[in-house]
Short mmCIF file of C-alpha atoms and ligand atoms in Angstrom, two decimals:
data_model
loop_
_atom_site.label_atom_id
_atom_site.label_comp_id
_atom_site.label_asym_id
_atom_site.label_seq_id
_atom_site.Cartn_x
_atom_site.Cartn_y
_atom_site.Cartn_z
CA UNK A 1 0.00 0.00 0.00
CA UNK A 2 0.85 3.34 -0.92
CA UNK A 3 0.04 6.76 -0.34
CA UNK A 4 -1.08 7.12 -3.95
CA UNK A 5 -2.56 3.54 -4.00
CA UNK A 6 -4.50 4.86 -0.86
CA UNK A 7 -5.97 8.07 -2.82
CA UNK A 8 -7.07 6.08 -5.89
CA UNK A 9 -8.83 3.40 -3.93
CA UNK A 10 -10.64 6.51 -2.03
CA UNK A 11 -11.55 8.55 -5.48
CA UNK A 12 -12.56 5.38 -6.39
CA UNK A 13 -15.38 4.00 -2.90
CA UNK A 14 -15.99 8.03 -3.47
CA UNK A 15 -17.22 7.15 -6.85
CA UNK A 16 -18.85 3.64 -6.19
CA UNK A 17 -20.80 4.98 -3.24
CA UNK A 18 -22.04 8.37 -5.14
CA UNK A 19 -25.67 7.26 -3.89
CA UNK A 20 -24.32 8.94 -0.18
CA UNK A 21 -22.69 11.99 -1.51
CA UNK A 22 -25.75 12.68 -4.06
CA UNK A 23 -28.01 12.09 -0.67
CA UNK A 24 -25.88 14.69 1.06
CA UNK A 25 -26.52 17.19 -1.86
CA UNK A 26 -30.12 16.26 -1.99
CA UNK A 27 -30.40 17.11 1.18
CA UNK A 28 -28.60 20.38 0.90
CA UNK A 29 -31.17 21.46 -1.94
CA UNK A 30 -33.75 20.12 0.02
CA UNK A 31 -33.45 22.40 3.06
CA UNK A 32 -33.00 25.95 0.72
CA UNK A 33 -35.98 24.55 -1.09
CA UNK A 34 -37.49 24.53 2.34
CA UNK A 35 -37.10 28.22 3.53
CA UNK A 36 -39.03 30.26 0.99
CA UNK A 37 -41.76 27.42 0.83
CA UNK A 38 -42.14 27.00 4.49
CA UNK A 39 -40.86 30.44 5.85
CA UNK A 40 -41.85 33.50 3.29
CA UNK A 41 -41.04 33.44 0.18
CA UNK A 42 -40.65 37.43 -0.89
CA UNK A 43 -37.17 38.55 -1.72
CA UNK A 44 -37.62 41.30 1.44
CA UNK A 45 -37.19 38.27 3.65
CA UNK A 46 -34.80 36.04 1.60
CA UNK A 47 -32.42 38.29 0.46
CA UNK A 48 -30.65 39.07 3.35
CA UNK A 49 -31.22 35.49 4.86
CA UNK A 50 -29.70 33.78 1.80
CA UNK A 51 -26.23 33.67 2.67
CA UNK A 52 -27.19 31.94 6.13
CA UNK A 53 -29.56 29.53 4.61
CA UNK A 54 -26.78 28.44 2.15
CA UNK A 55 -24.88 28.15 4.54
CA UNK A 56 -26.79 26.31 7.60
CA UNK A 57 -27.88 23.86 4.58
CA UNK A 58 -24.10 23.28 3.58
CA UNK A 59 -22.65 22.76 7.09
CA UNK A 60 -26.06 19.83 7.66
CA UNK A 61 -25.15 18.27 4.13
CA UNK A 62 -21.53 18.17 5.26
CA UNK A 63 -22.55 16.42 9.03
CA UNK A 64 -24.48 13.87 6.64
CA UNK A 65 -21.77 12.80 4.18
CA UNK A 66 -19.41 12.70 6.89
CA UNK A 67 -20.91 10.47 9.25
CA UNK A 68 -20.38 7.16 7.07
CA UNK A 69 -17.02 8.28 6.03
CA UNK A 70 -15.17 5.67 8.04
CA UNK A 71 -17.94 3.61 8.85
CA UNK A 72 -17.25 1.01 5.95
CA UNK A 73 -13.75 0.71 6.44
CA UNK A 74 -14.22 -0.08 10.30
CA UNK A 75 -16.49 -2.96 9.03
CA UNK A 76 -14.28 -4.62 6.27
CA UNK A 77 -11.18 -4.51 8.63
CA UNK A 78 -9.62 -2.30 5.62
CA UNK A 79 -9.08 0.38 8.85
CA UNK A 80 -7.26 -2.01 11.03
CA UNK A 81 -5.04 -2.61 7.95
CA UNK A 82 -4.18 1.19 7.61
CA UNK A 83 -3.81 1.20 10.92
CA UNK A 84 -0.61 -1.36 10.72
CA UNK A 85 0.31 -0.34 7.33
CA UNK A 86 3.43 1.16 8.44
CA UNK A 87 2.14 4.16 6.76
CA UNK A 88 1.73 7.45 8.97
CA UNK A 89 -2.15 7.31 9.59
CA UNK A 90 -2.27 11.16 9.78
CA UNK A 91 -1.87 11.82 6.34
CA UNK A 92 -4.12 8.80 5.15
CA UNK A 93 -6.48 10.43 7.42
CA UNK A 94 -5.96 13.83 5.24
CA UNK A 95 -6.11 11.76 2.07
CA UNK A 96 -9.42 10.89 2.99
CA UNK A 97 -11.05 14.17 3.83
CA UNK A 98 -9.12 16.18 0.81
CA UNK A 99 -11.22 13.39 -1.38
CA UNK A 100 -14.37 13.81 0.68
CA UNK A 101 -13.96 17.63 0.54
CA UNK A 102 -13.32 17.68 -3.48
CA UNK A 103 -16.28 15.31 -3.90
CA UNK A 104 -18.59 17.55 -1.96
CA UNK A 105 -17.20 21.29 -2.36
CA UNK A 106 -17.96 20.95 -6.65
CA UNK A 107 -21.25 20.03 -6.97
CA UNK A 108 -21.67 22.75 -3.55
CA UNK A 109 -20.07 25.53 -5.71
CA UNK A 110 -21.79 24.59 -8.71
CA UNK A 111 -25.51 24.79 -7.39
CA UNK A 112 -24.67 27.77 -5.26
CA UNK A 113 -25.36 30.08 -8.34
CA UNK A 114 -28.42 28.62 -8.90
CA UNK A 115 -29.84 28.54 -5.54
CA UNK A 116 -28.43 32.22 -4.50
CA UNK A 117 -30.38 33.56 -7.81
CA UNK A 118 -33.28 31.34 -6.60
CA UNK A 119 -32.83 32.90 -2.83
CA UNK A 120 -32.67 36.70 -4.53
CA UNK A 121 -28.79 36.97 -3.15
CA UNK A 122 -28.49 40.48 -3.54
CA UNK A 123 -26.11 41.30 -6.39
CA UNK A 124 -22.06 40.79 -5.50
CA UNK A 125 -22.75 39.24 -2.66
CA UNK A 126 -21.93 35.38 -4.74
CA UNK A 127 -18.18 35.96 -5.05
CA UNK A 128 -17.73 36.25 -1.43
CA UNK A 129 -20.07 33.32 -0.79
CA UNK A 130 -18.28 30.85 -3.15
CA UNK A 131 -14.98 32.13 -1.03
CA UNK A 132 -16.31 31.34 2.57
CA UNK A 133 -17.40 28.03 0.86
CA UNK A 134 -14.02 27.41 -0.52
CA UNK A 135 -12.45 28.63 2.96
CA UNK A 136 -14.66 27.38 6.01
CA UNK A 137 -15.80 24.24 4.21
CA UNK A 138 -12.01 22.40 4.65
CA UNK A 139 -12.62 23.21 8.48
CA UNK A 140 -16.07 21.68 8.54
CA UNK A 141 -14.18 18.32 6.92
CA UNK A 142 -11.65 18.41 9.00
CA UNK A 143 -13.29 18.59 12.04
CA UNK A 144 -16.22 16.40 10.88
CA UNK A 145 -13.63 13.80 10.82
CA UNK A 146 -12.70 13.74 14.05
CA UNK A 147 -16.77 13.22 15.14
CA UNK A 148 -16.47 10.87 12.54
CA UNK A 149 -13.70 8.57 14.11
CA UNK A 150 -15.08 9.35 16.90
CA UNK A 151 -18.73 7.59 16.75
CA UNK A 152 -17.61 4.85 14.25
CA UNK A 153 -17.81 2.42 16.49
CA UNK A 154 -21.02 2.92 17.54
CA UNK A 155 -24.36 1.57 15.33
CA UNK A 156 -26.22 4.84 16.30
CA UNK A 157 -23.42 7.43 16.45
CA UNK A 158 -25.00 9.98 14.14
CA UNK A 159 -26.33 12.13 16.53
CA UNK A 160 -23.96 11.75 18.84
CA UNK A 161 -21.14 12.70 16.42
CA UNK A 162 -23.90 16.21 15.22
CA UNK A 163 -24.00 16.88 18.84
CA UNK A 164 -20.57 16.27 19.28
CA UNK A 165 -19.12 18.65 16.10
CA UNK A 166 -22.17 21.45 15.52
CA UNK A 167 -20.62 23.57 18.34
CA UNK A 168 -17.04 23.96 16.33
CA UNK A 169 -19.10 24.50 13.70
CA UNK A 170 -20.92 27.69 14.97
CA UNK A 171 -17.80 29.87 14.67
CA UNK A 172 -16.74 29.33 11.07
CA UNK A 173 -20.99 29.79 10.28
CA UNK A 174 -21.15 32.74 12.03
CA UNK A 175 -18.11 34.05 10.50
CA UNK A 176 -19.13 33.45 7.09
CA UNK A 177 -22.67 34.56 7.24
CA UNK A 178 -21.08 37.59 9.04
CA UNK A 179 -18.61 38.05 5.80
CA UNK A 180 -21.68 37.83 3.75
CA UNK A 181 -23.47 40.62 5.59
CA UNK A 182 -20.67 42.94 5.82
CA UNK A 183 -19.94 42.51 1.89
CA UNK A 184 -23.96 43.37 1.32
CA UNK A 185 -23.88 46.30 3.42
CA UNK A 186 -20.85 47.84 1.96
CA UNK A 187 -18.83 46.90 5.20
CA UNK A 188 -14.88 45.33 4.77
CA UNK A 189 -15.06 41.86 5.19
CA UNK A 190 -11.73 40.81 4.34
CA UNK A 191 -10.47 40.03 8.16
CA UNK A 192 -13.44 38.17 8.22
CA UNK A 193 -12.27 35.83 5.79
CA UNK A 194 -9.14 35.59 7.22
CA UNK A 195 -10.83 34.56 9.96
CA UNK A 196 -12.90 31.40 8.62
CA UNK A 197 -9.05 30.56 6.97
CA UNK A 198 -7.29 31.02 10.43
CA UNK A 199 -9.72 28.24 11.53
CA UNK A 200 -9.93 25.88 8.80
CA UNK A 201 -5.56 25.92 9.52
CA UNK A 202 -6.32 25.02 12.90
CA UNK A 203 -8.32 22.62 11.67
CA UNK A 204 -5.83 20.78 9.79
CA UNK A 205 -3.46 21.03 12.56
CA UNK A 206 -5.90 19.63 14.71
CA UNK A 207 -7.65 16.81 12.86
CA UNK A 208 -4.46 14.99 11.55
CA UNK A 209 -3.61 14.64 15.41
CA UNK A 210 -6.69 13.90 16.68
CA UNK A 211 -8.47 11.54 14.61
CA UNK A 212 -5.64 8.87 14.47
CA UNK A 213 -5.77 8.99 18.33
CA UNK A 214 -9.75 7.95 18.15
CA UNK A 215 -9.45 5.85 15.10
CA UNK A 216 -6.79 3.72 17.08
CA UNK A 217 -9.20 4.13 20.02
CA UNK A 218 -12.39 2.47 18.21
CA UNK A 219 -10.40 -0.63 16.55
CA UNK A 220 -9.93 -3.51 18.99
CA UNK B 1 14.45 -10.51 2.34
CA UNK B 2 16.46 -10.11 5.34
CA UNK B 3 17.16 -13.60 6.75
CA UNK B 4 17.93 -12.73 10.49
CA UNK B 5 15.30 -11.71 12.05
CA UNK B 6 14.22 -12.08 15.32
CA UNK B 7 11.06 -11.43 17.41
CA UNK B 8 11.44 -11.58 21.27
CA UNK B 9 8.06 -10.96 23.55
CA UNK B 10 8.78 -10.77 27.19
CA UNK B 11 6.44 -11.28 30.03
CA UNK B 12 3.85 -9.69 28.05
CA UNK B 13 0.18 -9.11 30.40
CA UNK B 14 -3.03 -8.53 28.14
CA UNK B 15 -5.76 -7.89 29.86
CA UNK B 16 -9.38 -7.23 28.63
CA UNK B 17 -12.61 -6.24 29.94
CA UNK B 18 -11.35 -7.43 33.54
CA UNK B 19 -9.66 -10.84 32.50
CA UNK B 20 -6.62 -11.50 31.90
CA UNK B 21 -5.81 -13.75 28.77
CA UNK B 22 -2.36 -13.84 29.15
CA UNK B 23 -0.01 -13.29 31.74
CA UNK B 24 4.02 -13.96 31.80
CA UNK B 25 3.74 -14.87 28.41
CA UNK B 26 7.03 -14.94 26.83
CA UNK B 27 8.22 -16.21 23.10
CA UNK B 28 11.17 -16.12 20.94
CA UNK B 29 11.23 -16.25 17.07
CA UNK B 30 13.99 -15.98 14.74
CA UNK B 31 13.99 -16.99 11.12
CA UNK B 32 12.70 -19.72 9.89
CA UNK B 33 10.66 -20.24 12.65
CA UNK B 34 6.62 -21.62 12.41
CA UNK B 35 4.79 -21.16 15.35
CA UNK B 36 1.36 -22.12 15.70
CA UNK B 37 -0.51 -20.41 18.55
CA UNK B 38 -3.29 -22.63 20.46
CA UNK B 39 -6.06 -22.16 22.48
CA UNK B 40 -9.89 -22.26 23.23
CA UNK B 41 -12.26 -19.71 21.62
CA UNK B 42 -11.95 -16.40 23.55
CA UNK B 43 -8.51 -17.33 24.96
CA UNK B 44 -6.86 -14.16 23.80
CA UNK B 45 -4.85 -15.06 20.68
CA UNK B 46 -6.38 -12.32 17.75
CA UNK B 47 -5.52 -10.24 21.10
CA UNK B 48 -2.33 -11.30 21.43
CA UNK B 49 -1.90 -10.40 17.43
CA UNK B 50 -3.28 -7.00 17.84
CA UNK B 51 -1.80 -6.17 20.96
CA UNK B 52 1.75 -6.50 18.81
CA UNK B 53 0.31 -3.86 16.27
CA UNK B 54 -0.46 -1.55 18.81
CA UNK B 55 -3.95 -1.87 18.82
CA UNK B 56 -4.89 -3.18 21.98
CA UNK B 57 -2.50 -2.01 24.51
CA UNK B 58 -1.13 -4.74 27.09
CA UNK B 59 -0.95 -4.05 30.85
CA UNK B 60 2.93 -4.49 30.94
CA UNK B 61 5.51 -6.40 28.66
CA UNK B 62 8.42 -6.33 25.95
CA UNK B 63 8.60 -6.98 22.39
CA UNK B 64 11.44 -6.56 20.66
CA UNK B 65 12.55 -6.90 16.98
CA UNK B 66 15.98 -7.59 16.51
CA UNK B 67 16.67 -6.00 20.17
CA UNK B 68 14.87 -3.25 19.33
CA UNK B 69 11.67 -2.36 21.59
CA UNK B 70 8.80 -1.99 19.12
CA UNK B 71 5.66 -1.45 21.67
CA UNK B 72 6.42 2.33 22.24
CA UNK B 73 7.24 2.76 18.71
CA UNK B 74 6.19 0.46 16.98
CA UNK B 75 7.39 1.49 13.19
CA UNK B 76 9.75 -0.88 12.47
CA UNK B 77 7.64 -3.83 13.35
CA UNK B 78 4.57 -2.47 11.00
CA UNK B 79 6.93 -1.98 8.42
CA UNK B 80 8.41 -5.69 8.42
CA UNK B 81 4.75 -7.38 9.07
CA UNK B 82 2.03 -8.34 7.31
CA UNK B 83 -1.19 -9.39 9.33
CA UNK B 84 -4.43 -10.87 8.26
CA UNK B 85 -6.99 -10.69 10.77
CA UNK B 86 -10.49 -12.28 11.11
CA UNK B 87 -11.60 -9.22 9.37
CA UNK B 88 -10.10 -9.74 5.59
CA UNK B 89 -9.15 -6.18 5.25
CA UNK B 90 -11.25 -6.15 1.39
CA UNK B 91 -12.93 -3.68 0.30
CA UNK B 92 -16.49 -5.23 -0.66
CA UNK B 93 -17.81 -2.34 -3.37
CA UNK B 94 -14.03 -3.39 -5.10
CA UNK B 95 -13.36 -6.27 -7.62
CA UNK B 96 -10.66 -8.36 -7.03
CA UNK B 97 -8.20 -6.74 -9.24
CA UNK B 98 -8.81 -3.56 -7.70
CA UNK B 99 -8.01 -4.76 -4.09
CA UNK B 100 -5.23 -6.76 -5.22
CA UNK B 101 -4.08 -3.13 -6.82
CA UNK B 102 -4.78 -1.34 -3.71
CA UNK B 103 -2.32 -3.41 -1.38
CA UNK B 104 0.30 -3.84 -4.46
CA UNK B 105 0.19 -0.87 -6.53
CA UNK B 106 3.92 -1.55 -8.07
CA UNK B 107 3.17 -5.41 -8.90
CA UNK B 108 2.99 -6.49 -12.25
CA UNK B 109 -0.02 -7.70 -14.14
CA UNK B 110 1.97 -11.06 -14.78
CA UNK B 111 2.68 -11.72 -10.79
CA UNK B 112 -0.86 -10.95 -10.16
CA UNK B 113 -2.17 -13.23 -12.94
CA UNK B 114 0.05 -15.90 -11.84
CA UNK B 115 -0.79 -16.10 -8.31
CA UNK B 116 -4.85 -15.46 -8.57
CA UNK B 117 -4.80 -18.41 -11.15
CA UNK B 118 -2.16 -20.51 -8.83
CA UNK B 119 -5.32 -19.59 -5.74
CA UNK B 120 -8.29 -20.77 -8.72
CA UNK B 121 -9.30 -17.69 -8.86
CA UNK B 122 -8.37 -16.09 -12.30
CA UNK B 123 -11.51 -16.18 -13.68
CA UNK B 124 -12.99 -13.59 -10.88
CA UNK B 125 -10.72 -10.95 -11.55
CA UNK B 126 -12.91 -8.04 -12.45
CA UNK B 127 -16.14 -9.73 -10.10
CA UNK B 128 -16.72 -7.10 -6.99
CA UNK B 129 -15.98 -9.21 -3.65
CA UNK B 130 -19.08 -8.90 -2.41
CA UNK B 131 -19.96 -11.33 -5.10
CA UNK B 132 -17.69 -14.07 -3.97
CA UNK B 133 -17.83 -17.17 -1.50
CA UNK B 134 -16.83 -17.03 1.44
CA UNK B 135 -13.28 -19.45 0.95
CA UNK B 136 -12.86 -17.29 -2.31
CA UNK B 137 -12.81 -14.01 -0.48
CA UNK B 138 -9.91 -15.77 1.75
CA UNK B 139 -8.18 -16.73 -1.21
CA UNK B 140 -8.47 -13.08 -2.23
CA UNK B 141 -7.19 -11.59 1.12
CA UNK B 142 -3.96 -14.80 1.20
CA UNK B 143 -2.87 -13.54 -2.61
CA UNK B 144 -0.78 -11.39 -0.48
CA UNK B 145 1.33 -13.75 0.71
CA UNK B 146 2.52 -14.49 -2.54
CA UNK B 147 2.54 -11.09 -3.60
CA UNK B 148 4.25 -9.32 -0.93
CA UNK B 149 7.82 -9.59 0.38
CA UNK B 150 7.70 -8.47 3.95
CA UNK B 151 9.06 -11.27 6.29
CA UNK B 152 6.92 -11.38 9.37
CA UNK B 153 3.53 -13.01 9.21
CA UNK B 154 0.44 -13.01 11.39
CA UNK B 155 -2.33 -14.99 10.25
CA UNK B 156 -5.44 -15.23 12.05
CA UNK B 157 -7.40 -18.63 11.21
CA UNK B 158 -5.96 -18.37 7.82
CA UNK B 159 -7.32 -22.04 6.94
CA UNK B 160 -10.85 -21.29 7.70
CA UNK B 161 -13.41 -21.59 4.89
CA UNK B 162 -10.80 -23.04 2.77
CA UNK B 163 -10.84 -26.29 1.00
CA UNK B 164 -8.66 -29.02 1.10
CA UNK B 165 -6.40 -27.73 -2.05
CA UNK B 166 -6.32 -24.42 -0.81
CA UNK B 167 -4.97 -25.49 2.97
CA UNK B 168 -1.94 -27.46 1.15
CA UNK B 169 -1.07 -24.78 -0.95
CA UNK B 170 -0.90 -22.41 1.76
CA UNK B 171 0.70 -24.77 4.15
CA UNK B 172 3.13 -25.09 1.28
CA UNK B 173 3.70 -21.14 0.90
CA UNK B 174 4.35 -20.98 4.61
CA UNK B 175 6.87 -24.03 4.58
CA UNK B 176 8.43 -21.75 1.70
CA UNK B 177 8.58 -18.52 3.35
CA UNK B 178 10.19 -19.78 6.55
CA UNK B 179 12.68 -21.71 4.35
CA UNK B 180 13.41 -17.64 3.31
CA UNK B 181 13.86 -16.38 6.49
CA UNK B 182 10.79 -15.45 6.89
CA UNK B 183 8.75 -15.74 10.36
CA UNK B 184 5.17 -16.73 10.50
CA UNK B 185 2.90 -16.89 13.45
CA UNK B 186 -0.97 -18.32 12.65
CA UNK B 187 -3.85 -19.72 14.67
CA UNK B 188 -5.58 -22.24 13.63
CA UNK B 189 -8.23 -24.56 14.99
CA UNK B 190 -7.99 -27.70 12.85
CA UNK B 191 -4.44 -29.42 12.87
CA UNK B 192 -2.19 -28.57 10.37
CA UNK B 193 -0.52 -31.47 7.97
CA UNK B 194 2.09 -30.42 6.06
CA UNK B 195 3.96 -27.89 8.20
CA UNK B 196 5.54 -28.81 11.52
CA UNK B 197 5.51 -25.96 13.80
CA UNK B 198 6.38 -25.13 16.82
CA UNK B 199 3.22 -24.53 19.13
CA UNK B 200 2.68 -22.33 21.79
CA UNK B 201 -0.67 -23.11 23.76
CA UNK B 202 -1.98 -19.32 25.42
CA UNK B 203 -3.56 -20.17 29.12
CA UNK B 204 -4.42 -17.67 31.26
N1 ATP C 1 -13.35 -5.64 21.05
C1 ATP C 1 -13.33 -6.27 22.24
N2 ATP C 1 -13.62 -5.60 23.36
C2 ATP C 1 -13.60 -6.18 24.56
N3 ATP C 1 -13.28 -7.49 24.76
C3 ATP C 1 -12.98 -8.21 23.68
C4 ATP C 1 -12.98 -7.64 22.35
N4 ATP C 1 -12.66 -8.61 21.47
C5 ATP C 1 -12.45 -9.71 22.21
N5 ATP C 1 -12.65 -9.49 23.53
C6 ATP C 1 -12.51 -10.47 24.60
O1 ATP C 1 -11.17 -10.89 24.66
C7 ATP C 1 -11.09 -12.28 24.85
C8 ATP C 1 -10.16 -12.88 23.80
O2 ATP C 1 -10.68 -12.69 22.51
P1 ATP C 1 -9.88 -13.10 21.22
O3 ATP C 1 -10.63 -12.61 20.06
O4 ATP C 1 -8.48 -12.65 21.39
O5 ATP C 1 -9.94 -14.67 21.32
P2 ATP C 1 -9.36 -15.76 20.30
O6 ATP C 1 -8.39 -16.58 21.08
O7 ATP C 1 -8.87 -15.13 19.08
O8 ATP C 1 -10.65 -16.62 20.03
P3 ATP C 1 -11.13 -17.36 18.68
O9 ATP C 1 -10.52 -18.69 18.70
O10 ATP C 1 -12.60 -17.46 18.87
O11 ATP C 1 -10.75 -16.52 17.53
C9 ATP C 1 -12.51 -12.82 24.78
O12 ATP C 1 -12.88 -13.18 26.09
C10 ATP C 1 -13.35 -11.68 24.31
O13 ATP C 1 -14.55 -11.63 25.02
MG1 MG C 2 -9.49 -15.06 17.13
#
């Protein structure tokens, strides 16, 4: 086994198991869908909601296709052997999300155009979106993995591991929907964004540690 | 391959969930060696396996590999062992080429052709695992040992669900690796026939 041999056999479960990623997306269209239907659907109310709901919908989405991510590989033993591959379990760990976070993060920027025109995202506002996206989603991955290995284990662990990661979640939504209102009031927003990228970094400081530590801790 | 190795586990405690399985245990293996490890169901001997890779941790004990202490870091054992556990370690949405290819990216088609038709099961090659039987799957997860070159082996029940063809040949391909240098440790329920090994019953 190799590190490359490692990424290709991900890209290519990714691909086999679409059916969870295109539930995760489903999902996310789902719950934007939801808001003007169930909430008020005049562009006085979405407009300056839009950003948020995009957002709230794309942080759920991302808690969904994580949860299963090593679910399969605890069950097939396929963990255990990357466990005593010899190879360094941090950066298989990476390997994992970066393929997680490219199978999720295109089809995300490619229907947020559609849904943002849909949401009456008031105009200039998309640029900044797609760049929180691009920014805060690597963080949500990251640490998503580490609820991940956490609950994987356990035969119910999806709402433990929601419970679990939705509080490191709040800053890096708050900080992006905050990036999005400054940018549609006229405000600077740039620290902002420097913001959601200070915390994705910590992320990827942080998950490559941790989530070895409580993959070794679930295998037995 | 490297043809002097040695494996030395000293006084080595596992405990789980309250009991101990082993206690005082202590083994030697250098090349060439066989060793079959006994006991009942539930005595503690996939433990004692995974307690070597570091993923159960014992309550006190030494392993060393070639004098060198490999339970705080354990690198230079995972990088000279292969170990097949009760779980096969193959990906099920996979065929069989494709989790031969994931293990041995490097290896030729030729060696691969060679040994899946040597295991019977050449004809399979691009059929996901999840459409196999149960002793093919096995024979899917063993095409390592013929494909890989690392010298220490643990195999957990590797005869189970095999048929009688299938135990000789791998009896035969572990009478050939320890005639290598290599080492091999297995469990096994049923007697083997070919291989005369040194065994090492685990009481508590
Ligand atoms: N994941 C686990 N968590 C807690 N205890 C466990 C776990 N797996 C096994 N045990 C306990 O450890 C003991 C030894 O189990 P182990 O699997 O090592 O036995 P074994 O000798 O391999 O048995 P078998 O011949 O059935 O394969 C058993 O009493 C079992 O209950
Ligand atoms: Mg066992």
């Amino acid at each position: 086994m190799t590190y490359f041999s490692y990424f290709k056999a991900e890209c290519l479960v990714l691909f086999r198991r679409k059916q969870n990623l295109v539930n995760a997306l489903l999902f996310f269209a789902l719950v934007i869908v939801l808001f003007p239907l169930g909430v008020d659907p005049s562009k006085a109310f979405l407009a300056p909601a839009a950003g948020g709901i995009i957002w709230c919908a794309a942080a759920l989405a991302t808690v969904i296709s994580l949860e299963s991510m090593f679910k399969e590989d605890y069950a097939d033993g396929s963990l255990e052997q990357l466990l005593v591959s010899g190879l360094s379990i941090s950066w298989l760990v990476l390997l994992k999300v970066l393929v997680h976070w490219l199978g999720m993060i295109i089809p995300l920027l490619l229907l947020t155009p559609i849904f943002s025109e849909m949401l009456f995202l008031p105009d200039g506002v998309l640029g900044v979106l797609m760049t929180t996206l691009l920014l805060g989603t690597p963080g949500l991955f990251l640490i998503g993995s580490i609820g991940a290995s956490l609950t994987v284990s356990l035969r119910q662990g999806a709402l433990l591991m929601l419970l679990l990661i939705l509080p490191f979640y709040f800053p890096i939504i708050i900080f992006s929907t905050s990036a999005i209102q400054a940018v549609a009031s006229g405000l600077p927003y740039s620290g902002l964004l420097a913001i959601i990228g200070a915390i994705s970094l910590l992320a990827l400081v942080m998950s490559p540690l941790m989530t070895p530590i409580c993959l070794k801790a679930s295998v037995r | 391959m490297q043809s002097n190795i040695s494996l030395t586990i000293s006084d080595l405690w596992i405990e789980r969930g309250d009991r101990d399985l082993c206690k005082g245990f202590s083994l030697t293996a250098t090349s060439g060696d066989i060793i079959h490890i006994l006991g009942d169901n539930g005595a503690g001997k996939s433990s004692l396996f995974k307690t070597l890779f570091g993923l159960v941790s014992p309550v006190e004990g030494e392993v060393q590999l070639n004098g060198e202490d490999v339970l705080s870091y354990r690198d230079p054992l995972l990088k000279q062992s292969l170990y097949i556990s009760h779980a096969l370690g193959l990906k099920s949405v996979f065929t069989v080429l494709e989790n031969i290819r994931w293990y041995f990216p490097k290896v030729s088609e030729a060696d691969i052709a060679r040994v899946l038709s040597l295991l019977k099961i050449e004809g399979y090659l691009d059929v996901p695992i999840k459409a196999l039987s149960a002793g093919q799957t096995r024979r899917v997860a063993l095409a390592r040992l013929w494909l890989s070159d690392l010298p220490v082996w643990f195999l957990d029940e590797p005869f189970s669900a095999l048929d009688m063809v299938s135990i000789q040949l791998l009896e035969g391909r572990i009478r050939e690796h320890a005639e290598q240098g290599g080492i091999v440790f297995f469990t096994s329920h049923q007697p083997v026939t070919l291989l005369s090994p040194r065994r090492v019953e685990l009481t508590a």
